[in-house]
Tab-separated table of C-alpha atoms in Angstrom:
chain	number	residue	atom	x	y	z
Z	1	MET	CA	19.794	-24.462	-16.145
Z	2	LYS	CA	21.756	-22.083	-13.629
Z	3	LYS	CA	22.972	-20.127	-16.735
Z	4	ILE	CA	19.630	-19.827	-18.108
Z	5	ILE	CA	18.176	-18.653	-14.802
Z	6	GLY	CA	21.134	-16.336	-14.394
Z	7	TRP	CA	20.236	-14.912	-17.936
Z	8	LEU	CA	16.658	-14.290	-16.969
Z	9	HIS	CA	17.669	-12.606	-13.771
Z	10	LEU	CA	19.827	-10.268	-15.510
Z	11	TRP	CA	17.607	-9.184	-18.420
Z	12	LEU	CA	14.517	-9.137	-16.468
Z	13	GLY	CA	15.998	-7.148	-13.802
Z	14	ILE	CA	17.216	-4.621	-16.327
Z	15	SER	CA	13.876	-4.412	-17.995
Z	16	SER	CA	11.971	-3.649	-14.964
Z	17	GLY	CA	14.643	-2.090	-12.593
Z	18	LEU	CA	13.542	1.424	-12.691
Z	19	VAL	CA	9.830	0.623	-12.062
Z	20	VAL	CA	10.950	-1.563	-9.095
Z	21	LEU	CA	12.802	1.244	-7.759
Z	22	ILE	CA	9.895	3.730	-8.026
Z	23	VAL	CA	7.300	1.376	-6.688
Z	24	ALA	CA	9.573	0.329	-3.641
Z	25	LEU	CA	10.458	3.858	-2.771
Z	26	THR	CA	6.813	5.110	-2.982
Z	27	GLY	CA	5.826	1.979	-0.907
Z	28	SER	CA	8.345	2.818	1.710
Z	29	LEU	CA	6.622	6.195	2.232
Z	30	LEU	CA	3.113	4.941	2.086
Z	31	VAL	CA	3.973	2.445	4.986
Z	32	PHE	CA	3.721	5.436	7.447
Z	33	GLU	CA	1.289	7.432	5.514
Z	34	ASP	CA	-1.181	7.502	8.523
Z	35	GLU	CA	1.690	8.609	10.925
Z	36	LEU	CA	3.589	11.113	8.364
Z	37	ASP	CA	0.655	12.867	6.874
Z	38	PRO	CA	-0.458	14.596	10.123
Z	39	LEU	CA	3.185	15.044	11.245
Z	40	PHE	CA	3.977	17.002	8.053
Z	41	HIS	CA	0.657	19.092	7.915
Z	42	PRO	CA	-0.419	19.305	11.546
Z	43	SER	CA	-2.589	22.473	11.175
Z	44	PHE	CA	-4.752	20.365	8.825
Z	45	PHE	CA	-5.112	17.611	10.991
Z	46	TYR	CA	-5.281	18.891	14.365
Z	47	VAL	CA	-7.494	21.395	16.425
Z	48	THR	CA	-7.599	22.835	19.764
Z	49	ALA	CA	-10.421	21.092	21.900
Z	50	PRO	CA	-11.772	23.409	24.464
Z	51	ALA	CA	-12.386	21.787	27.858
Z	52	GLY	CA	-15.752	20.344	28.181
Z	53	ALA	CA	-16.812	21.512	24.709
Z	54	LEU	CA	-18.791	19.266	22.355
Z	55	PRO	CA	-18.648	19.152	18.623
Z	56	LEU	CA	-21.090	21.078	16.585
Z	57	SER	CA	-23.858	19.282	14.610
Z	58	ALA	CA	-22.494	17.258	11.716
Z	59	ASP	CA	-25.305	18.496	9.630
Z	60	ALA	CA	-24.437	22.118	10.186
Z	61	LEU	CA	-20.770	21.401	9.481
Z	62	ALA	CA	-21.662	19.858	6.197
Z	63	GLN	CA	-24.047	22.494	5.235
Z	64	THR	CA	-21.306	25.116	5.870
Z	65	VAL	CA	-18.899	23.101	3.711
Z	66	GLN	CA	-21.204	22.723	0.892
Z	67	GLN	CA	-22.487	26.298	0.977
Z	68	GLN	CA	-18.622	27.518	0.976
Z	69	TYR	CA	-17.880	25.298	-2.415
Z	70	PRO	CA	-21.145	24.929	-4.045
Z	71	GLU	CA	-19.411	23.599	-7.317
Z	72	TYR	CA	-18.613	20.614	-5.485
Z	73	LYS	CA	-20.623	17.860	-4.189
Z	74	LEU	CA	-20.248	16.309	-0.725
Z	75	TYR	CA	-18.802	12.749	-0.955
Z	76	ASP	CA	-17.698	11.992	2.562
Z	77	PHE	CA	-16.383	13.137	5.824
Z	78	VAL	CA	-14.405	11.364	8.686
Z	79	ILE	CA	-14.472	11.761	12.366
Z	80	GLU	CA	-11.467	10.531	14.214
Z	81	GLN	CA	-11.590	9.041	17.781
Z	82	GLU	CA	-9.338	11.574	19.310
Z	83	ALA	CA	-11.093	14.873	20.260
Z	84	SER	CA	-8.025	16.816	18.978
Z	85	ARG	CA	-8.319	15.785	15.271
Z	86	SER	CA	-10.240	17.922	12.837
Z	87	MET	CA	-13.333	16.761	10.924
Z	88	ILE	CA	-12.255	16.233	7.080
Z	89	PHE	CA	-14.632	16.356	4.419
Z	90	THR	CA	-14.042	15.226	0.863
Z	91	LEU	CA	-15.974	16.841	-1.975
Z	92	ARG	CA	-15.878	15.806	-5.669
Z	93	LYS	CA	-16.592	17.545	-8.849
Z	94	THR	CA	-15.393	14.785	-10.961
Z	95	LYS	CA	-13.436	11.407	-10.222
Z	96	THR	CA	-10.184	13.675	-10.920
Z	97	ASP	CA	-11.238	16.690	-9.391
Z	98	GLY	CA	-11.441	16.363	-5.610
Z	99	LEU	CA	-11.205	18.705	-2.498
Z	100	ASN	CA	-10.221	17.856	0.952
Z	101	VAL	CA	-11.683	20.427	3.595
Z	102	ALA	CA	-10.618	20.425	7.243
Z	103	VAL	CA	-13.165	21.928	9.705
Z	104	ASN	CA	-12.790	22.761	13.105
Z	105	GLN	CA	-15.796	20.717	14.746
Z	106	TYR	CA	-15.918	23.027	17.762
Z	107	THR	CA	-16.193	26.292	16.118
Z	108	GLY	CA	-17.500	25.445	12.557
Z	109	THR	CA	-14.490	27.196	11.009
Z	110	ILE	CA	-12.979	25.893	7.806
Z	111	ILE	CA	-9.214	25.447	8.434
Z	112	GLU	CA	-8.199	24.935	4.946
Z	113	ALA	CA	-8.992	23.436	1.675
Z	114	VAL	CA	-6.601	21.445	-0.460
Z	115	LYS	CA	-6.991	19.906	-3.929
Z	116	GLU	CA	-7.052	16.166	-3.276
Z	117	GLN	CA	-4.918	15.625	-6.434
Z	118	ARG	CA	-2.136	18.012	-5.011
Z	119	ARG	CA	-1.601	16.196	-1.792
Z	120	PHE	CA	1.891	14.843	-1.222
Z	121	PHE	CA	0.540	11.168	-0.446
Z	122	TYR	CA	-2.066	11.275	-3.082
Z	123	VAL	CA	0.802	11.967	-5.454
Z	124	VAL	CA	3.075	9.262	-3.957
Z	125	LEU	CA	0.069	6.627	-4.228
Z	126	GLN	CA	-0.307	7.597	-7.893
Z	127	LEU	CA	3.264	6.983	-8.630
Z	128	HIS	CA	3.113	3.880	-6.806
Z	129	ARG	CA	0.037	2.369	-8.505
Z	130	TYR	CA	0.023	3.995	-11.954
Z	131	LEU	CA	3.394	5.760	-12.178
Z	132	CYS	CA	1.132	8.963	-12.859
Z	133	MET	CA	0.340	7.552	-16.105
Z	134	GLY	CA	-3.361	6.188	-15.504
Z	135	THR	CA	-4.270	2.905	-17.133
Z	136	VAL	CA	-1.128	2.677	-19.041
Z	137	GLY	CA	1.050	3.044	-15.882
Z	138	LYS	CA	-1.218	0.282	-14.135
Z	139	VAL	CA	-0.193	-2.042	-16.889
Z	140	ILE	CA	3.519	-1.368	-16.503
Z	141	THR	CA	3.447	-1.877	-12.621
Z	142	GLY	CA	1.441	-4.837	-12.911
Z	143	ILE	CA	3.917	-6.337	-15.420
Z	144	SER	CA	6.780	-5.143	-13.430
Z	145	CYS	CA	5.346	-6.620	-10.105
Z	146	SER	CA	4.930	-9.933	-11.898
Z	147	ILE	CA	8.695	-9.897	-13.171
Z	148	PHE	CA	9.969	-8.899	-9.663
Z	149	LEU	CA	8.373	-12.153	-8.337
Z	150	ILE	CA	10.330	-14.132	-10.921
Z	151	LEU	CA	13.522	-12.063	-9.921
Z	152	VAL	CA	12.835	-13.100	-6.143
Z	153	LEU	CA	12.736	-16.736	-6.944
Z	154	THR	CA	15.715	-16.709	-9.570
Z	155	GLY	CA	17.684	-14.415	-7.188
Z	156	LEU	CA	17.355	-17.093	-4.470
Z	157	VAL	CA	18.433	-20.041	-6.785
Z	158	LEU	CA	21.608	-17.924	-7.773
Z	159	TRP	CA	22.345	-17.074	-4.309
Z	160	TRP	CA	22.007	-20.474	-2.986
Z	161	PRO	CA	25.491	-21.625	-1.652
Z	162	LYS	CA	27.157	-24.972	-1.351
Z	163	ARG	CA	27.730	-26.331	2.170
Z	164	ASN	CA	31.109	-25.244	2.521
Z	165	THR	CA	30.251	-21.525	1.642
Z	166	ARG	CA	26.951	-21.294	3.348
Z	167	ARG	CA	28.305	-19.376	6.305
Z	168	GLN	CA	29.905	-16.814	4.213
Z	169	ARG	CA	26.931	-16.180	2.063
Z	170	MET	CA	24.775	-15.321	5.290
Z	171	LYS	CA	26.746	-12.227	6.114
Z	172	VAL	CA	28.020	-8.944	4.712
Z	173	LYS	CA	31.577	-8.463	4.540
Z	174	TRP	CA	31.691	-4.567	5.617
Z	175	ASP	CA	35.360	-4.330	5.314
Z	176	ALA	CA	35.636	-5.778	1.737
Z	177	SER	CA	36.264	-3.845	-1.472
Z	178	TRP	CA	33.512	-1.938	-2.841
Z	179	LYS	CA	32.699	-4.521	-5.610
Z	180	ARG	CA	32.498	-7.368	-2.955
Z	181	LEU	CA	30.482	-4.944	-0.667
Z	182	ASN	CA	28.162	-4.135	-3.724
Z	183	TRP	CA	27.532	-7.741	-4.323
Z	184	ASP	CA	26.767	-8.808	-0.618
Z	185	LEU	CA	24.259	-5.856	-0.261
Z	186	HIS	CA	22.633	-7.132	-3.341
Z	187	ALA	CA	22.648	-10.827	-2.538
Z	188	VAL	CA	22.789	-11.032	1.325
Z	189	LEU	CA	20.386	-8.245	2.299
Z	190	GLY	CA	17.907	-9.506	-0.608
Z	191	PHE	CA	18.145	-12.980	0.989
Z	192	TYR	CA	17.259	-11.841	4.335
Z	193	VAL	CA	14.082	-9.967	3.086
Z	194	HIS	CA	13.278	-12.131	0.176
Z	195	ILE	CA	9.947	-13.770	1.877
Z	196	VAL	CA	8.802	-10.218	2.979
Z	197	ILE	CA	9.364	-8.530	-0.471
Z	198	PHE	CA	7.926	-11.560	-2.297
Z	199	THR	CA	4.790	-11.499	-0.144
Z	200	ILE	CA	4.290	-7.782	-0.519
Z	201	ALA	CA	4.588	-8.065	-4.364
Z	202	LEU	CA	2.192	-10.880	-4.409
Z	203	MET	CA	-0.276	-9.009	-2.620
Z	204	GLY	CA	0.169	-5.954	-4.866
Z	205	LEU	CA	-1.054	-8.200	-7.785
Z	206	THR	CA	-4.577	-7.738	-6.336
Z	207	TRP	CA	-4.874	-4.162	-7.491
Z	208	SER	CA	-3.074	-5.028	-11.006
Z	209	TYR	CA	-5.302	-7.825	-12.107
Z	210	GLU	CA	-8.923	-8.512	-11.611
Z	211	TRP	CA	-8.412	-12.358	-11.833
Z	212	VAL	CA	-6.107	-12.411	-8.737
Z	213	ASN	CA	-8.762	-10.463	-6.798
Z	214	ASN	CA	-11.411	-13.021	-8.176
Z	215	LEU	CA	-9.063	-15.832	-7.206
Z	216	ILE	CA	-9.138	-15.072	-3.509
Z	217	PHE	CA	-13.045	-15.255	-3.566
Z	218	LEU	CA	-12.961	-18.221	-5.648
Z	219	THR	CA	-10.622	-19.997	-3.207
Z	220	PHE	CA	-12.428	-19.184	0.122
Z	221	ASP	CA	-16.275	-18.715	-1.112
Z	222	GLY	CA	-16.255	-20.782	-4.178
Z	223	LYS	CA	-17.561	-17.930	-6.263
Z	224	PRO	CA	-16.033	-14.597	-7.708
Z	225	TYR	CA	-16.090	-11.288	-6.247
Z	226	LYS	CA	-19.062	-9.390	-6.269
Z	227	LYS	CA	-18.726	-5.534	-5.856
Z	228	MET	CA	-20.185	-4.202	-2.628
Z	229	VAL	CA	-22.965	-1.492	-3.347
Z	230	ALA	CA	-25.063	0.460	-0.917
Z	231	PRO	CA	-28.712	-1.020	-0.683
Z	232	LYS	CA	-31.419	0.633	-3.031
Z	233	VAL	CA	-33.627	3.090	-0.640
Z	234	MET	CA	-35.543	6.362	-1.566
Z	235	PRO	CA	-34.689	9.445	0.210
Z	236	ALA	CA	-36.986	10.347	3.148
Z	237	LYS	CA	-39.902	12.595	2.090
Z	238	VAL	CA	-39.641	14.703	5.165
Z	239	LYS	CA	-35.839	15.417	5.984
Z	240	ASN	CA	-34.554	15.392	9.435
Z	241	THR	CA	-32.516	18.451	10.057
Z	242	ALA	CA	-30.038	16.485	12.178
Z	243	TYR	CA	-29.946	13.199	10.118
Z	244	LEU	CA	-26.146	13.085	9.959
Z	245	ASP	CA	-25.937	13.184	13.818
Z	246	GLN	CA	-28.642	10.504	13.861
Z	247	VAL	CA	-26.218	8.346	11.644
Z	248	LEU	CA	-23.187	9.029	13.728
Z	249	ALA	CA	-24.888	8.236	16.839
Z	250	SER	CA	-26.549	4.869	15.476
Z	251	THR	CA	-23.103	3.854	14.083
Z	252	ASP	CA	-21.429	4.512	17.474
Z	253	SER	CA	-24.061	2.338	19.172
Z	254	LEU	CA	-24.040	-0.380	16.771
Z	255	PHE	CA	-20.112	-0.672	16.649
Z	256	ALA	CA	-19.011	-0.062	20.207
Z	257	TYR	CA	-15.412	0.217	19.851
Z	258	HIS	CA	-12.651	2.545	19.131
Z	259	GLY	CA	-11.967	3.712	15.666
Z	260	PRO	CA	-12.759	6.405	12.950
Z	261	ILE	CA	-16.123	6.667	11.575
Z	262	ARG	CA	-16.635	7.487	7.889
Z	263	ILE	CA	-20.018	8.667	6.477
Z	264	ARG	CA	-20.228	8.361	2.698
Z	265	PHE	CA	-23.082	10.254	1.026
Z	266	ALA	CA	-25.324	8.638	-1.451
Z	267	GLU	CA	-23.874	8.912	-4.834
Z	268	LYS	CA	-27.399	8.381	-6.557
Z	269	LYS	CA	-30.831	9.468	-5.412
Z	270	ASN	CA	-31.835	5.674	-4.765
Z	271	GLU	CA	-28.904	4.662	-2.718
Z	272	ALA	CA	-28.373	4.570	1.063
Z	273	VAL	CA	-25.862	6.676	3.056
Z	274	THR	CA	-22.820	4.166	4.020
Z	275	ALA	CA	-21.093	4.484	7.318
Z	276	THR	CA	-18.088	2.459	8.339
Z	277	ARG	CA	-16.155	2.006	11.377
Z	278	GLN	CA	-12.683	0.615	11.711
Z	279	ASN	CA	-11.880	-1.406	14.815
Z	280	THR	CA	-8.668	0.061	16.121
Z	281	ASP	CA	-8.867	-2.326	19.209
Z	282	ALA	CA	-8.450	-5.472	16.925
Z	283	ALA	CA	-5.290	-7.483	17.022
Z	284	ILE	CA	-5.035	-7.064	13.072
Z	285	SER	CA	-5.840	-3.822	11.043
Z	286	ASN	CA	-8.606	-3.418	8.542
Z	287	ILE	CA	-11.308	-4.737	10.558
Z	288	THR	CA	-14.150	-2.640	9.433
Z	289	SER	CA	-17.917	-3.076	9.685
Z	290	PHE	CA	-20.711	-1.225	7.735
Z	291	ALA	CA	-24.251	0.151	8.267
Z	292	TYR	CA	-26.539	1.631	5.672
Z	293	PHE	CA	-28.993	4.516	6.456
Z	294	GLU	CA	-31.811	6.202	4.660
Z	295	PRO	CA	-30.988	9.660	3.243
Z	296	GLY	CA	-32.504	12.497	4.982
Z	297	SER	CA	-33.933	10.623	7.779
Z	298	GLY	CA	-30.830	8.689	9.129
Z	299	LYS	CA	-33.292	5.622	9.445
Z	300	LEU	CA	-31.272	2.173	9.712
Z	301	VAL	CA	-31.518	0.138	6.487
Z	302	LYS	CA	-29.054	-2.665	6.799
Z	303	VAL	CA	-26.171	-3.746	9.237
Z	304	ARG	CA	-23.033	-5.485	7.878
Z	305	PRO	CA	-20.599	-6.209	10.787
Z	306	TYR	CA	-17.249	-7.631	10.068
Z	307	GLU	CA	-18.052	-10.828	11.906
Z	308	THR	CA	-20.752	-11.681	9.403
Z	309	GLU	CA	-18.546	-11.253	6.370
Z	310	SER	CA	-17.700	-14.239	4.220
Z	311	ARG	CA	-14.539	-16.015	4.456
Z	312	GLY	CA	-13.381	-14.661	1.070
Z	313	MET	CA	-14.154	-10.955	2.015
Z	314	LYS	CA	-12.328	-11.522	5.389
Z	315	ALA	CA	-9.265	-12.810	3.252
Z	316	ARG	CA	-9.370	-9.983	0.897
Z	317	ARG	CA	-9.492	-7.575	3.792
Z	318	LEU	CA	-6.086	-8.844	4.877
Z	319	VAL	CA	-4.505	-8.064	1.574
Z	320	TYR	CA	-4.179	-4.455	2.118
Z	321	PRO	CA	-2.428	-4.733	5.694
Z	322	ILE	CA	-0.200	-7.274	4.577
Z	323	HIS	CA	0.823	-5.282	1.373
Z	324	THR	CA	1.240	-2.107	3.449
Z	325	GLY	CA	2.841	-3.784	6.633
Z	326	SER	CA	0.166	-2.486	8.984
Z	327	LEU	CA	-1.075	-6.027	9.834
Z	328	LEU	CA	0.236	-5.971	13.283
Z	329	GLY	CA	0.931	-2.299	13.797
Z	330	TRP	CA	4.429	-0.777	14.341
Z	331	PRO	CA	6.306	-4.113	14.329
Z	332	THR	CA	5.147	-5.246	10.875
Z	333	LYS	CA	5.454	-1.781	9.617
Z	334	ILE	CA	9.092	-1.448	10.512
Z	335	ILE	CA	9.664	-4.906	8.835
Z	336	ALA	CA	7.859	-3.545	5.786
Z	337	LEU	CA	9.830	-0.455	5.641
Z	338	ILE	CA	13.232	-2.063	5.797
Z	339	ALA	CA	12.090	-4.580	3.296
Z	340	ALA	CA	10.950	-1.906	0.850
Z	341	LEU	CA	14.081	0.022	1.152
Z	342	VAL	CA	16.344	-2.994	0.539
Z	343	ALA	CA	14.033	-3.908	-2.330
Z	344	ALA	CA	14.654	-0.329	-3.804
Z	345	SER	CA	18.365	-0.962	-3.507
Z	346	LEU	CA	18.316	-4.172	-5.493
Z	347	PRO	CA	17.912	-2.577	-9.039
Z	348	VAL	CA	20.836	-0.172	-8.107
Z	349	THR	CA	23.325	-2.752	-6.733
Z	350	GLY	CA	22.244	-5.225	-9.441
Z	351	LEU	CA	23.046	-2.672	-12.117
Z	352	CYS	CA	26.493	-2.152	-10.541
Z	353	ILE	CA	27.117	-5.813	-10.561
Z	354	TRP	CA	26.407	-6.059	-14.236
Z	355	LEU	CA	28.536	-2.889	-15.086
Z	356	ASN	CA	31.626	-4.245	-13.225
Z	357	ARG	CA	31.326	-7.456	-15.091
Z	358	LYS	CA	31.199	-5.827	-18.492
Z	359	LYS	CA	34.455	-4.333	-17.547
Z	360	LYS	CA	36.181	-7.443	-16.673
Z	361	LYS	CA	38.852	-8.640	-19.091
Z	362	LYS	CA	37.787	-11.426	-21.482
Z	363	PRO	CA	39.275	-14.995	-20.725
Z	364	SER	CA	42.539	-16.099	-22.314
Z	365	LYS	CA	42.698	-18.363	-25.378
Z	366	ALA	CA	43.522	-21.308	-23.113
Z	367	GLY	CA	40.168	-20.962	-21.368
Z	368	LYS	CA	41.555	-20.170	-18.175
Z	369	TYR	CA	39.818	-17.450	-16.030
Z	370	LYS	CA	41.167	-16.110	-12.809
Z	371	LEU	CA	38.691	-14.939	-10.108
Z	372	PRO	CA	39.276	-11.356	-8.862
Z	373	ASP	CA	41.036	-11.317	-5.660
Z	374	ASP	CA	38.446	-8.929	-4.215
Z	375	VAL	CA	35.565	-11.511	-4.758
Z	376	PRO	CA	37.135	-14.491	-3.238
Z	377	LEU	CA	33.726	-16.288	-2.309
Z	378	LEU	CA	32.281	-16.482	-5.614
Z	379	ARG	CA	32.661	-20.086	-7.328
Z	380	LYS	CA	34.039	-20.475	-10.615
Z	381	ASP	CA	30.825	-22.025	-11.877
Z	382	SER	CA	28.779	-18.918	-11.035
Z	383	VAL	CA	31.057	-16.330	-12.510
Z	384	SER	CA	29.130	-16.379	-15.805
Z	385	SER	CA	25.810	-15.908	-13.811
Z	386	PRO	CA	24.679	-12.638	-12.380
Z	387	ALA	CA	24.475	-12.658	-8.655
Z	388	GLY	CA	21.025	-12.979	-7.386
Z	389	ILE	CA	18.498	-10.937	-5.378
Z	390	SER	CA	16.099	-12.323	-3.061
């Protein structure tokens, strides 16, 4: 059985190693996307807030942006909690042609417009989810993610030591030869992060397979997932010149906690405007409430606070922060970053182990096999099986 597991671990690892490497490396960057993006491009995200100055009307700013880029349609805009953060509008021509526009809300000046598809973290996300190959890439990453779960389990079986070698298998021998050190980096470090990377990969299947997403809702609600859509409502006949300001004020009043507010414009004529606010005061992340308003007037149509969501929806909201490590803020993000970097190293160290074993001399005709001196801790019965990851 152990030989079969070793064979599976080896060839599944070889077949999916490159994809795992790309997904893990891009995932390690996405862990701190919210912190790194403003750091890399501060002029886009930050403005100077004059003392005592109030932001201009959101309606006026939206009109300015739309007039500047008439070939695009307003999609949404975000207002951060900090006064020094710029207001960022997203405009779309098609699903694959978007524009992010940063605006100084105190002066009405457009700071910069960037093609959404050319932003660094947009490309990183496309690599992470689709390998920049669209639907085909999604299938490949989904299969590789599933294989990775098997690799974690088979690696744990291959690593599992006997009682008299347990202590040695729990630490990296840093002063050993590079072959032994490589084995330790693969097996021992893999063991220490195996629970984290298994959980992260398992959560990732939610975006790869619809049945996994439905399974969450079936488990907690007893029924499959139903896509959230804005309520049907006709636009106001007489448009309020400051209806977006009304939407912002109502959202701030309805959800009186700290967090960014996102206003998404109606994509169809008979749909409501959607306002969301994320609760950054909450102990866990991705606690978001919804409110819907009549286009043109800002009249409240429906409220969907997080507290009234179904158990399935609350469970589904936890998937993203668990997958990205943002569940409990910086502590879990650091754990996710370390785990992602170790996961990215596993295909490399595993390949080195395989290549080293291919170079070993064949056993003599008498059937005797002498363990290499530089790998004293490997048992004879495990020489034929590749070292495992966790």
